C-alpha positions as a Markdown table, in Angstrom:
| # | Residue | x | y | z |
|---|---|---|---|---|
| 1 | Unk | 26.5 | -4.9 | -12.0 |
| 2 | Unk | 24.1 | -6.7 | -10.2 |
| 3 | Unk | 21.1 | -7.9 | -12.2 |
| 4 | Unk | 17.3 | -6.8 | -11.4 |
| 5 | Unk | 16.3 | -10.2 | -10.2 |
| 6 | Unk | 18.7 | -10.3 | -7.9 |
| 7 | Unk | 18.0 | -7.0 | -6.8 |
| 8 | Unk | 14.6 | -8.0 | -6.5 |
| 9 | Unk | 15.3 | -10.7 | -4.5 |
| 10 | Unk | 17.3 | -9.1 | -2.1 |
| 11 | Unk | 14.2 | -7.2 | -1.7 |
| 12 | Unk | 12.3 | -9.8 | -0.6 |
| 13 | Unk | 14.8 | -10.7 | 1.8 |
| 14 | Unk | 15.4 | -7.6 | 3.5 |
| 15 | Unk | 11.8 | -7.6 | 3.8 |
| 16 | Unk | 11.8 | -11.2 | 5.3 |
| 17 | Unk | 14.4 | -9.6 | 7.9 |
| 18 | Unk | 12.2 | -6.8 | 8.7 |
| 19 | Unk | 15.1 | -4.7 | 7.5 |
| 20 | Unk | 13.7 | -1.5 | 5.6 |
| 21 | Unk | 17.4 | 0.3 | 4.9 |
| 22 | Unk | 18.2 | -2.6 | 2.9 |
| 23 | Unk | 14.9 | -3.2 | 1.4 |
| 24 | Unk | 15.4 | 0.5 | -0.3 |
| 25 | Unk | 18.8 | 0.4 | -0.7 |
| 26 | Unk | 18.3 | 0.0 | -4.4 |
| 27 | Unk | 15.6 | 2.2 | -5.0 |
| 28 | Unk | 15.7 | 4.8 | -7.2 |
| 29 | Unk | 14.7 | 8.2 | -5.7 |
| 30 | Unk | 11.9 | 9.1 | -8.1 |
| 31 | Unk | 10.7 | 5.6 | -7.8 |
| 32 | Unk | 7.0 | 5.3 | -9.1 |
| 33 | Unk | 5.4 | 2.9 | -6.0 |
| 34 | Unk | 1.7 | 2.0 | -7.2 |
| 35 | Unk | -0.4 | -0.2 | -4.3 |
| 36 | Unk | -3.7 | -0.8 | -6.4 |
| 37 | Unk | -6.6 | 0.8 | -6.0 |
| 38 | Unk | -9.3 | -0.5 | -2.4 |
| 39 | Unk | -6.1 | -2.0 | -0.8 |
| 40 | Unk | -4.3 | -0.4 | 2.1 |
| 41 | Unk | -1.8 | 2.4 | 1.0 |
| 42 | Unk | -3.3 | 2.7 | -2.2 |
| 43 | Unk | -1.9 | 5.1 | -5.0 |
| 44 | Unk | 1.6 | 5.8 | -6.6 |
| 45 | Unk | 3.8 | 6.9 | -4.1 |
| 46 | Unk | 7.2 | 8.5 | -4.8 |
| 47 | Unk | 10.4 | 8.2 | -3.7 |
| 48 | Unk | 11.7 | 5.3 | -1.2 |
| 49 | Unk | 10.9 | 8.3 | 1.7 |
| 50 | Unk | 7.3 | 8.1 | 0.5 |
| 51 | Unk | 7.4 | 4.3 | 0.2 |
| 52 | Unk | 8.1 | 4.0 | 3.3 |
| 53 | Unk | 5.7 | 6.4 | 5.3 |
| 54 | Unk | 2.7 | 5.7 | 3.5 |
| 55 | Unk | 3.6 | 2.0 | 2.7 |
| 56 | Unk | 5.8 | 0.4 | 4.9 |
| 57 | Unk | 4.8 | 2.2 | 8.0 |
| 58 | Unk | 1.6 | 2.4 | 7.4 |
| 59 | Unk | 1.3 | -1.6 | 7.2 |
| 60 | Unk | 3.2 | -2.5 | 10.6 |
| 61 | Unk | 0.9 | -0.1 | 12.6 |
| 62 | Unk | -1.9 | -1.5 | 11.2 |
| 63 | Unk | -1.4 | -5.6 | 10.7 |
| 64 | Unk | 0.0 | -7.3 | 12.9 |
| 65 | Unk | 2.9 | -9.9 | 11.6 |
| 66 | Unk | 1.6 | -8.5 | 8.3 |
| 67 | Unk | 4.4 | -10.3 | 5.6 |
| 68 | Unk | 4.8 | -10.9 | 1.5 |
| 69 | Unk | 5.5 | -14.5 | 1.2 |
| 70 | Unk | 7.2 | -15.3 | -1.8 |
| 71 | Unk | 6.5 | -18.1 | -4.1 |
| 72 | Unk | 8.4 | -17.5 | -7.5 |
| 73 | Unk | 10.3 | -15.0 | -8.5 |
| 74 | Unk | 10.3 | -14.6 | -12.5 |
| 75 | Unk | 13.2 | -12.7 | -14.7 |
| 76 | Unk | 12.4 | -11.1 | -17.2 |
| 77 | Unk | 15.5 | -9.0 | -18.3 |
| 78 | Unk | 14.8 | -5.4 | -16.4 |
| 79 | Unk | 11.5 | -6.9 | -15.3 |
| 80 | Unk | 10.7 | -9.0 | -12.3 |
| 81 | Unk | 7.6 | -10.7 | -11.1 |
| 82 | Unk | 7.3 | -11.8 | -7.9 |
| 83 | Unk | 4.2 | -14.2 | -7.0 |
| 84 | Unk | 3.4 | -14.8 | -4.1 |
| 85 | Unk | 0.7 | -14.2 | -0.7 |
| 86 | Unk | 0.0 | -11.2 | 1.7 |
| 87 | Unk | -0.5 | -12.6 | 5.2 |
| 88 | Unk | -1.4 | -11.1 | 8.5 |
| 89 | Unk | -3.8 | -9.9 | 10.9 |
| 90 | Unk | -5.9 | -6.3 | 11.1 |
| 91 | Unk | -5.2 | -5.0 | 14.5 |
| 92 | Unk | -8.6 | -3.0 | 14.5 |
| 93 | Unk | -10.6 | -5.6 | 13.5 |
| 94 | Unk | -8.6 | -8.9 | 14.6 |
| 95 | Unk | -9.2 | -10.4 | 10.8 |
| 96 | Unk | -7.3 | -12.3 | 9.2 |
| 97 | Unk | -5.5 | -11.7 | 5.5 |
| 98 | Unk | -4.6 | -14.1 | 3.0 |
| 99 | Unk | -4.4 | -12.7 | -0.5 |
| 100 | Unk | -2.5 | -14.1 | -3.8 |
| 101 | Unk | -0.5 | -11.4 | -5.1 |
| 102 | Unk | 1.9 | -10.5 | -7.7 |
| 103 | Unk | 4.5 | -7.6 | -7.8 |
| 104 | Unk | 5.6 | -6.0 | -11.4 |
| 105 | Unk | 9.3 | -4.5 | -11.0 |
| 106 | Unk | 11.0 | -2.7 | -13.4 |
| 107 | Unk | 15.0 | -2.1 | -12.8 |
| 108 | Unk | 17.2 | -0.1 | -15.0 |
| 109 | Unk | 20.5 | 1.0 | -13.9 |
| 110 | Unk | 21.2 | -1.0 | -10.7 |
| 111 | Unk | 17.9 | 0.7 | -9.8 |
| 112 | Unk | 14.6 | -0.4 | -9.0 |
| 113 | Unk | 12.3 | 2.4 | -11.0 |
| 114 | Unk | 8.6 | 1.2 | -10.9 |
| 115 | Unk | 7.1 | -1.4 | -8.6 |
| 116 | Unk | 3.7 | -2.5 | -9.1 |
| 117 | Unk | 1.1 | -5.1 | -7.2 |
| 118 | Unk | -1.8 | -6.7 | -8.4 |
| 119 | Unk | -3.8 | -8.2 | -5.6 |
| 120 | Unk | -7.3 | -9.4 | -4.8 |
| 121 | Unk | -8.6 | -5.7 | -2.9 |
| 122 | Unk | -11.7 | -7.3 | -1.7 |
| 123 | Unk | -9.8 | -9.8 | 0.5 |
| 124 | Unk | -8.5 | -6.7 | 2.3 |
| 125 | Unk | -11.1 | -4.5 | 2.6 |
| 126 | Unk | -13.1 | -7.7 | 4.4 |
| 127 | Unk | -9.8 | -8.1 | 6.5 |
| 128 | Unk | -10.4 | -4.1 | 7.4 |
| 129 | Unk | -14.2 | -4.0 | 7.9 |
């Protein structure tokens, strides 16, 4: 079995491909998906079906060339953190974002089961506004 950091990691680069079926291939279907509080897509959404319309989706018809760019990518035994910087530009607003971020993982069972980010909200709500 394939360990959560490289699950993790293989993540990040599906996402770098643009390639959402592979960026959820490993995601549980009661995933817990938590986007913190004043940044777009906030709340805990679950399922990889949720993840993807109110996250994913959400984000490319919004930003344009909006991208995580990944830094480090820590193990931690079922836990990975990933630290690294949102990047991209509002279409409404033409604004640019560039926000330090770090995603909490948890995977148990091949599967990723809880995904958290911590990022600096205010950055994107100036990016929005």
């Amino acid at each position: 079995m394939r360990s959560p950091h490289q699950i993790v990691g293989d993540h990040y680069a599906a996402s770098a491909r643009g390639d959402v079926a592979a960026m959820m291939a490993e995601v549980a279907s009661d995933v817990q998906w938590t986007e913190m509080a004043g940044f777009p897509c906030a709340g805990t959404h679950v399922g990889p079906d949720q993840v993807v319309e109110q996250v994913f989706r959400v984000l490319g018809r919004d930003w344009e060339d909006y991208r995580f760019e990944l830094e480090t990518l820590l193990d931690a035994g079922p836990h990975v953190v990933g630290v690294g910087r949102y990047r991209g530009r509002h279409r409404a607003t033409g604004k640019m974002l560039d926000a330090r971020v770090a995603h909490v993982w948890e995977v148990r069972g091949g599967l990723v089961r809880r995904f958290e980010q911590f990022t600096d909200t205010l950055l994107g709500a100036q990016a929005m506004a």
